[in-house]
PDB file of C-alpha atoms in Angstrom:
ATOM      1  CA  ASP A1220     -16.552  10.519  25.931  1.00 55.00           C
ATOM      2  CA  THR A1221     -18.853  11.547  23.104  1.00 75.00           C
ATOM      3  CA  GLY A1222     -16.446  10.889  20.262  1.00 92.00           C
ATOM      4  CA  VAL A1223     -14.555  13.176  17.938  1.00 95.00           C
ATOM      5  CA  SER A1224     -15.976  16.659  17.681  1.00 95.00           C
ATOM      6  CA  GLN A1225     -15.211  19.318  15.107  1.00 97.00           C
ATOM      7  CA  ASP A1226     -15.952  23.002  15.068  1.00 97.00           C
ATOM      8  CA  PRO A1227     -17.332  24.809  13.192  1.00 97.00           C
ATOM      9  CA  ARG A1228     -19.496  22.409  11.224  1.00 96.00           C
ATOM     10  CA  HIS A1229     -19.900  24.887   8.406  1.00 97.00           C
ATOM     11  CA  LYS A1230     -17.811  27.854   7.380  1.00 97.00           C
ATOM     12  CA  ILE A1231     -18.445  30.222   4.511  1.00 98.00           C
ATOM     13  CA  THR A1232     -15.669  32.665   3.752  1.00 97.00           C
ATOM     14  CA  LYS A1233     -14.481  34.969   1.027  1.00 97.00           C
ATOM     15  CA  ARG A1234     -11.424  34.198  -1.031  1.00 97.00           C
ATOM     16  CA  GLY A1235      -8.277  35.471   0.633  1.00 97.00           C
ATOM     17  CA  GLN A1236      -9.535  35.161   4.193  1.00 97.00           C
ATOM     18  CA  ASN A1237      -8.003  32.886   6.811  1.00 98.00           C
ATOM     19  CA  VAL A1238      -9.998  30.103   8.448  1.00 98.00           C
ATOM     20  CA  THR A1239      -9.301  27.831  11.386  1.00 98.00           C
ATOM     21  CA  PHE A1240     -10.909  24.523  12.258  1.00 98.00           C
ATOM     22  CA  ARG A1241     -10.746  22.791  15.603  1.00 98.00           C
ATOM     23  CA  CYS A1242     -10.840  19.097  16.382  1.00 98.00           C
ATOM     24  CA  ASP A1243     -11.286  17.490  19.795  1.00 97.00           C
ATOM     25  CA  PRO A1244     -10.336  13.811  19.578  1.00 96.00           C
ATOM     26  CA  ILE A1245     -11.345  10.941  21.805  1.00 94.00           C
ATOM     27  CA  SER A1246      -9.337  11.633  24.935  1.00 91.00           C
ATOM     28  CA  GLU A1247      -7.535   8.273  25.170  1.00 90.00           C
ATOM     29  CA  HIS A1248      -6.365   8.397  21.557  1.00 91.00           C
ATOM     30  CA  ASN A1249      -2.785   9.483  20.887  1.00 89.00           C
ATOM     31  CA  ARG A1250      -3.110   9.798  17.101  1.00 91.00           C
ATOM     32  CA  LEU A1251      -4.980  12.532  15.307  1.00 95.00           C
ATOM     33  CA  TYR A1252      -5.487  12.822  11.561  1.00 95.00           C
ATOM     34  CA  TRP A1253      -6.732  15.507   9.213  1.00 97.00           C
ATOM     35  CA  TYR A1254      -8.247  14.555   5.865  1.00 96.00           C
ATOM     36  CA  ARG A1255      -9.984  16.524   3.129  1.00 96.00           C
ATOM     37  CA  GLN A1256     -12.920  15.137   1.185  1.00 95.00           C
ATOM     38  CA  THR A1257     -14.512  16.556  -1.932  1.00 94.00           C
ATOM     39  CA  LEU A1258     -17.716  15.386  -3.573  1.00 89.00           C
ATOM     40  CA  GLY A1259     -17.440  11.901  -4.983  1.00 85.00           C
ATOM     41  CA  GLN A1260     -13.938  11.337  -3.665  1.00 90.00           C
ATOM     42  CA  GLY A1261     -12.428   9.453  -0.776  1.00 93.00           C
ATOM     43  CA  PRO A1262     -10.728  11.153   2.147  1.00 95.00           C
ATOM     44  CA  GLU A1263      -7.424  12.668   1.073  1.00 94.00           C
ATOM     45  CA  PHE A1264      -4.680  12.623   3.688  1.00 93.00           C
ATOM     46  CA  LEU A1265      -3.455  16.024   4.882  1.00 95.00           C
ATOM     47  CA  THR A1266      -1.435  15.439   8.033  1.00 95.00           C
ATOM     48  CA  TYR A1267      -1.301  13.480  11.251  1.00 93.00           C
ATOM     49  CA  PHE A1268       0.022  13.678  14.803  1.00 93.00           C
ATOM     50  CA  GLN A1269       1.320  11.279  17.361  1.00 90.00           C
ATOM     51  CA  ASN A1270       0.581  13.111  20.599  1.00 91.00           C
ATOM     52  CA  GLU A1271       1.922  16.622  19.935  1.00 92.00           C
ATOM     53  CA  ALA A1272       4.392  15.588  17.215  1.00 92.00           C
ATOM     54  CA  GLN A1273       3.389  16.129  13.599  1.00 91.00           C
ATOM     55  CA  LEU A1274       4.626  12.944  11.922  1.00 88.00           C
ATOM     56  CA  GLU A1275       3.787  13.645   8.303  1.00 88.00           C
ATOM     57  CA  LYS A1276       2.324  16.314   6.102  1.00 90.00           C
ATOM     58  CA  SER A1277       1.062  15.599   2.622  1.00 90.00           C
ATOM     59  CA  ARG A1278       3.367  16.808  -0.147  1.00 85.00           C
ATOM     60  CA  LEU A1279       0.245  17.984  -1.947  1.00 77.00           C
ATOM     61  CA  LEU A1280      -0.476  20.428   0.843  1.00 80.00           C
ATOM     62  CA  SER A1281       0.536  23.982   0.159  1.00 86.00           C
ATOM     63  CA  ASP A1282       2.293  26.190   2.668  1.00 92.00           C
ATOM     64  CA  ARG A1283      -1.011  27.958   3.262  1.00 95.00           C
ATOM     65  CA  PHE A1284      -2.101  24.990   5.363  1.00 95.00           C
ATOM     66  CA  SER A1285      -0.798  24.511   8.875  1.00 95.00           C
ATOM     67  CA  ALA A1286      -1.851  22.275  11.711  1.00 96.00           C
ATOM     68  CA  GLU A1287      -0.991  22.107  15.368  1.00 95.00           C
ATOM     69  CA  ARG A1288      -1.723  19.858  18.278  1.00 95.00           C
ATOM     70  CA  PRO A1289      -0.435  21.613  21.374  1.00 90.00           C
ATOM     71  CA  LYS A1290      -0.064  19.376  24.419  1.00 86.00           C
ATOM     72  CA  GLY A1291      -1.277  16.406  22.413  1.00 84.00           C
ATOM     73  CA  SER A1292      -4.940  17.132  22.969  1.00 91.00           C
ATOM     74  CA  PHE A1293      -7.098  19.156  20.554  1.00 96.00           C
ATOM     75  CA  SER A1294      -5.824  20.155  17.136  1.00 97.00           C
ATOM     76  CA  THR A1295      -6.314  23.128  14.855  1.00 97.00           C
ATOM     77  CA  LEU A1296      -6.070  23.304  11.084  1.00 97.00           C
ATOM     78  CA  GLU A1297      -5.536  26.755   9.646  1.00 97.00           C
ATOM     79  CA  ILE A1298      -5.862  27.720   6.014  1.00 97.00           C
ATOM     80  CA  GLN A1299      -4.413  31.084   5.102  1.00 97.00           C
ATOM     81  CA  ARG A1300      -5.437  33.154   2.085  1.00 97.00           C
ATOM     82  CA  THR A1301      -8.194  30.742   1.140  1.00 97.00           C
ATOM     83  CA  GLU A1302      -8.862  29.906  -2.499  1.00 96.00           C
ATOM     84  CA  GLN A1303     -12.005  28.529  -4.124  1.00 96.00           C
ATOM     85  CA  GLY A1304     -10.224  25.213  -4.596  1.00 94.00           C
ATOM     86  CA  ASP A1305     -10.034  24.867  -0.829  1.00 96.00           C
ATOM     87  CA  SER A1306     -13.786  24.323  -0.668  1.00 97.00           C
ATOM     88  CA  ALA A1307     -14.235  20.834   0.770  1.00 97.00           C
ATOM     89  CA  MET A1308     -15.172  18.867   3.849  1.00 97.00           C
ATOM     90  CA  TYR A1309     -12.314  18.767   6.342  1.00 98.00           C
ATOM     91  CA  LEU A1310     -12.365  15.607   8.395  1.00 97.00           C
ATOM     92  CA  CYS A1311     -10.649  14.901  11.671  1.00 97.00           C
ATOM     93  CA  ALA A1312     -10.121  11.414  13.041  1.00 96.00           C
ATOM     94  CA  SER A1313      -8.366   9.913  16.023  1.00 94.00           C
ATOM     95  CA  SER A1314      -7.060   6.486  16.921  1.00 91.00           C
ATOM     96  CA  PHE A1315      -4.691   4.513  19.067  1.00 86.00           C
ATOM     97  CA  ARG A1316      -1.306   3.611  17.602  1.00 79.00           C
ATOM     98  CA  GLY A1317       0.208   0.163  17.197  1.00 73.00           C
ATOM     99  CA  SER A1318      -2.117  -2.769  16.568  1.00 70.00           C
ATOM    100  CA  LYS A1319      -5.114  -0.456  16.509  1.00 76.00           C
ATOM    101  CA  ALA A1320      -3.609   1.792  13.867  1.00 74.00           C
ATOM    102  CA  GLY A1321      -6.086   2.192  11.033  1.00 84.00           C
ATOM    103  CA  GLU A1322      -9.134   1.959  13.280  1.00 90.00           C
ATOM    104  CA  LEU A1323     -10.106   5.576  12.922  1.00 93.00           C
ATOM    105  CA  PHE A1324     -12.926   7.368  14.676  1.00 95.00           C
ATOM    106  CA  PHE A1325     -14.103  10.263  12.543  1.00 95.00           C
ATOM    107  CA  GLY A1326     -15.814  13.472  13.438  1.00 95.00           C
ATOM    108  CA  GLU A1327     -18.686  14.744  11.343  1.00 93.00           C
ATOM    109  CA  GLY A1328     -16.449  17.154   9.503  1.00 95.00           C
ATOM    110  CA  SER A1329     -16.168  20.876   8.916  1.00 97.00           C
ATOM    111  CA  ARG A1330     -17.527  22.007   5.569  1.00 97.00           C
ATOM    112  CA  LEU A1331     -15.699  24.952   4.031  1.00 98.00           C
ATOM    113  CA  THR A1332     -17.159  27.047   1.248  1.00 98.00           C
ATOM    114  CA  VAL A1333     -14.907  29.693  -0.275  1.00 97.00           C
ATOM    115  CA  LEU A1334     -16.751  32.303  -2.320  1.00 96.00           C
TER     116      LEU A1334
ATOM    117  CA  GLY B1407       3.669   4.425  -2.658  1.00 81.00           C
ATOM    118  CA  ASN B1408       0.671   2.659  -1.195  1.00 86.00           C
ATOM    119  CA  SER B1409      -2.626   2.917  -3.034  1.00 91.00           C
ATOM    120  CA  VAL B1410      -6.146   1.525  -3.092  1.00 95.00           C
ATOM    121  CA  THR B1411      -8.364   1.042  -6.140  1.00 96.00           C
ATOM    122  CA  GLN B1412     -12.030   0.240  -5.826  1.00 95.00           C
ATOM    123  CA  MET B1413     -14.793  -0.254  -8.334  1.00 89.00           C
ATOM    124  CA  GLU B1414     -16.603   2.821  -9.467  1.00 86.00           C
ATOM    125  CA  GLY B1415     -20.188   3.332  -8.563  1.00 86.00           C
ATOM    126  CA  PRO B1416     -22.909   3.880  -8.164  1.00 94.00           C
ATOM    127  CA  VAL B1417     -23.978   0.310  -7.627  1.00 96.00           C
ATOM    128  CA  THR B1418     -27.727  -0.195  -7.644  1.00 97.00           C
ATOM    129  CA  LEU B1419     -29.262  -3.434  -6.389  1.00 96.00           C
ATOM    130  CA  SER B1420     -32.624  -4.695  -5.302  1.00 97.00           C
ATOM    131  CA  GLU B1421     -33.207  -5.663  -1.701  1.00 97.00           C
ATOM    132  CA  GLU B1422     -31.982  -9.174  -0.849  1.00 96.00           C
ATOM    133  CA  ALA B1423     -29.542  -9.220  -3.763  1.00 97.00           C
ATOM    134  CA  PHE B1424     -25.927 -10.379  -3.399  1.00 97.00           C
ATOM    135  CA  LEU B1425     -23.361  -7.613  -3.160  1.00 97.00           C
ATOM    136  CA  THR B1426     -19.724  -7.481  -4.193  1.00 97.00           C
ATOM    137  CA  ILE B1427     -17.648  -4.312  -4.164  1.00 97.00           C
ATOM    138  CA  ASN B1428     -14.163  -4.871  -5.531  1.00 97.00           C
ATOM    139  CA  CYS B1429     -11.040  -3.461  -3.921  1.00 97.00           C
ATOM    140  CA  THR B1430      -7.420  -4.024  -4.889  1.00 97.00           C
ATOM    141  CA  TYR B1431      -4.350  -2.527  -3.320  1.00 95.00           C
ATOM    142  CA  THR B1432      -0.696  -1.781  -3.908  1.00 93.00           C
ATOM    143  CA  ALA B1433       1.608  -1.853  -0.918  1.00 89.00           C
ATOM    144  CA  THR B1434       4.965  -3.158   0.170  1.00 81.00           C
ATOM    145  CA  GLY B1435       4.995  -5.875   2.767  1.00 77.00           C
ATOM    146  CA  TYR B1436       1.845  -6.809   4.632  1.00 83.00           C
ATOM    147  CA  PRO B1437      -0.589  -3.947   5.049  1.00 90.00           C
ATOM    148  CA  SER B1438      -3.696  -4.017   7.209  1.00 92.00           C
ATOM    149  CA  LEU B1439      -6.903  -3.590   5.218  1.00 94.00           C
ATOM    150  CA  PHE B1440     -10.185  -1.929   6.122  1.00 96.00           C
ATOM    151  CA  TRP B1441     -13.652  -1.132   4.883  1.00 98.00           C
ATOM    152  CA  TYR B1442     -15.256   2.069   6.092  1.00 97.00           C
ATOM    153  CA  VAL B1443     -18.864   3.106   5.502  1.00 97.00           C
ATOM    154  CA  GLN B1444     -20.468   6.531   5.317  1.00 95.00           C
ATOM    155  CA  TYR B1445     -24.227   6.551   5.738  1.00 94.00           C
ATOM    156  CA  PRO B1446     -26.164   9.580   4.468  1.00 91.00           C
ATOM    157  CA  GLY B1447     -25.593  12.573   6.724  1.00 87.00           C
ATOM    158  CA  GLU B1448     -23.156  10.740   8.976  1.00 89.00           C
ATOM    159  CA  GLY B1449     -19.389  10.548   9.433  1.00 90.00           C
ATOM    160  CA  LEU B1450     -17.221   7.677   8.263  1.00 94.00           C
ATOM    161  CA  GLN B1451     -17.145   4.645  10.493  1.00 96.00           C
ATOM    162  CA  LEU B1452     -15.152   1.453  10.482  1.00 96.00           C
ATOM    163  CA  LEU B1453     -17.091  -1.510   9.087  1.00 98.00           C
ATOM    164  CA  LEU B1454     -14.523  -4.304   9.217  1.00 97.00           C
ATOM    165  CA  LYS B1455     -10.814  -5.024   9.034  1.00 95.00           C
ATOM    166  CA  ALA B1456      -8.223  -7.741   8.357  1.00 94.00           C
ATOM    167  CA  THR B1457      -4.614  -7.554   9.445  1.00 90.00           C
ATOM    168  CA  LYS B1458      -2.949 -10.497   7.716  1.00 89.00           C
ATOM    169  CA  ALA B1459      -3.278 -12.681   4.652  1.00 92.00           C
ATOM    170  CA  ASP B1460      -6.300 -15.008   4.551  1.00 95.00           C
ATOM    171  CA  ASP B1461      -7.942 -13.194   7.466  1.00 95.00           C
ATOM    172  CA  LYS B1462     -11.655 -12.581   7.044  1.00 97.00           C
ATOM    173  CA  GLY B1463     -13.173  -9.460   8.513  1.00 97.00           C
ATOM    174  CA  SER B1464     -16.910  -9.448   9.166  1.00 97.00           C
ATOM    175  CA  ASN B1465     -19.559  -7.154  10.605  1.00 97.00           C
ATOM    176  CA  LYS B1466     -23.289  -6.507  10.082  1.00 95.00           C
ATOM    177  CA  GLY B1467     -23.472  -9.354   7.559  1.00 97.00           C
ATOM    178  CA  PHE B1468     -20.630  -7.946   5.471  1.00 98.00           C
ATOM    179  CA  GLU B1469     -17.448  -9.934   4.877  1.00 98.00           C
ATOM    180  CA  ALA B1470     -14.088  -9.348   3.207  1.00 98.00           C
ATOM    181  CA  THR B1471     -11.115 -11.697   2.890  1.00 98.00           C
ATOM    182  CA  TYR B1472      -7.522 -10.473   2.702  1.00 96.00           C
ATOM    183  CA  ARG B1473      -6.088 -12.112  -0.447  1.00 96.00           C
ATOM    184  CA  LYS B1474      -2.385 -11.447  -0.759  1.00 93.00           C
ATOM    185  CA  GLU B1475      -1.997 -13.471  -3.954  1.00 94.00           C
ATOM    186  CA  THR B1476      -4.455 -11.218  -5.782  1.00 95.00           C
ATOM    187  CA  THR B1477      -3.830  -8.108  -3.612  1.00 95.00           C
ATOM    188  CA  SER B1478      -7.565  -7.832  -3.065  1.00 97.00           C
ATOM    189  CA  PHE B1479     -10.040  -7.199  -0.256  1.00 98.00           C
ATOM    190  CA  HIS B1480     -13.478  -7.421  -1.875  1.00 98.00           C
ATOM    191  CA  LEU B1481     -16.530  -6.577   0.220  1.00 98.00           C
ATOM    192  CA  GLU B1482     -19.464  -9.002   0.080  1.00 98.00           C
ATOM    193  CA  LYS B1483     -22.905  -9.382   1.581  1.00 98.00           C
ATOM    194  CA  GLY B1484     -25.291 -12.179   0.851  1.00 96.00           C
ATOM    195  CA  SER B1485     -28.552 -10.244   1.127  1.00 96.00           C
ATOM    196  CA  VAL B1486     -28.533  -6.464   1.133  1.00 97.00           C
ATOM    197  CA  GLN B1487     -31.117  -4.262   2.795  1.00 97.00           C
ATOM    198  CA  VAL B1488     -32.311  -0.747   2.012  1.00 97.00           C
ATOM    199  CA  SER B1489     -30.490   0.397   5.147  1.00 96.00           C
ATOM    200  CA  ASP B1490     -27.178  -0.643   3.557  1.00 97.00           C
ATOM    201  CA  SER B1491     -27.427   2.274   1.133  1.00 97.00           C
ATOM    202  CA  ALA B1492     -24.261   4.253   1.774  1.00 97.00           C
ATOM    203  CA  VAL B1493     -20.803   5.000   0.410  1.00 96.00           C
ATOM    204  CA  TYR B1494     -18.198   2.318   1.079  1.00 97.00           C
ATOM    205  CA  PHE B1495     -14.463   3.051   1.251  1.00 97.00           C
ATOM    206  CA  CYS B1496     -11.640   0.547   1.081  1.00 97.00           C
ATOM    207  CA  ALA B1497      -8.520   1.596   3.004  1.00 96.00           C
ATOM    208  CA  LEU B1498      -5.110   0.353   4.056  1.00 93.00           C
ATOM    209  CA  VAL B1499      -2.323   1.144   6.470  1.00 89.00           C
ATOM    210  CA  GLY B1500       1.166   0.020   5.563  1.00 81.00           C
ATOM    211  CA  SER B1501       2.928  -2.608   7.587  1.00 65.00           C
ATOM    212  CA  MET B1502       6.542  -1.666   7.009  1.00 50.00           C
ATOM    213  CA  ASN B1503       6.160   1.044   9.595  1.00 55.00           C
ATOM    214  CA  ARG B1504       3.153   1.241  11.844  1.00 55.00           C
ATOM    215  CA  ASP B1505       3.751   4.963  12.056  1.00 58.00           C
ATOM    216  CA  ASP B1506       1.971   5.309   8.745  1.00 76.00           C
ATOM    217  CA  LYS B1507      -1.027   7.130   7.414  1.00 83.00           C
ATOM    218  CA  ILE B1508      -4.244   5.451   6.336  1.00 89.00           C
ATOM    219  CA  ILE B1509      -4.905   5.590   2.594  1.00 91.00           C
ATOM    220  CA  PHE B1510      -8.502   5.520   1.299  1.00 95.00           C
ATOM    221  CA  GLY B1511      -9.984   4.570  -2.033  1.00 95.00           C
ATOM    222  CA  LYS B1512     -12.369   6.891  -3.829  1.00 94.00           C
ATOM    223  CA  GLY B1513     -15.463   5.190  -2.500  1.00 96.00           C
ATOM    224  CA  THR B1514     -18.330   3.225  -4.048  1.00 96.00           C
ATOM    225  CA  ARG B1515     -21.866   4.510  -3.642  1.00 96.00           C
ATOM    226  CA  LEU B1516     -24.434   1.767  -3.072  1.00 97.00           C
ATOM    227  CA  HIS B1517     -28.169   2.207  -3.676  1.00 96.00           C
ATOM    228  CA  ILE B1518     -30.537  -0.512  -2.533  1.00 97.00           C
ATOM    229  CA  LEU B1519     -34.025  -0.446  -3.996  1.00 96.00           C
ATOM    230  CA  PRO B1520     -36.952  -1.808  -1.975  1.00 94.00           C
TER     231      PRO B1520
END
């Protein structure tokens, strides 16, 4: 296993367009997280999954954001009607649950630029 | 809710200097605490962790002790190297329910001068 992979690594889009990011976690991991990171800030929690179940979604997240993890494997994060404020690095991470919770393995991120 | 506060950077030190990066937290119960590091051009990676009070996490010469009485988890290294230049993030996961998200601080950028 080569770790957590994210695609695309960079995405430039025009305001109002929809974008989708994909994350492939480490195969043995049952938890998958999405975070957003802007310059000079720490990762901001967006949502996370236990297998295919979405356990929590940030209250700060607008309805334009949706995430799925069909069959508990890869995950997608979709942003509809993008706004300039959505420009950020979108990070995916995976982990085991239980005693290993908190030991996240991060991908290299998908950078979104909204023009 | 749970939160993490860490000292603002950037922190600039000379090689071989002693490093402390402060981190305090707010959480109910007994959270697990972590330090993550992000080297230039790379993704975040776990540096060390501590899961209960008075535990000391250590890795790559870095140490941090879980202090419940002061709700702190300060990162220390006795002699820093240029290769330690990175952004360091303090983080926690709540203990009341292990089905909980990981909360990160804002990060502290560290510059080590040769």
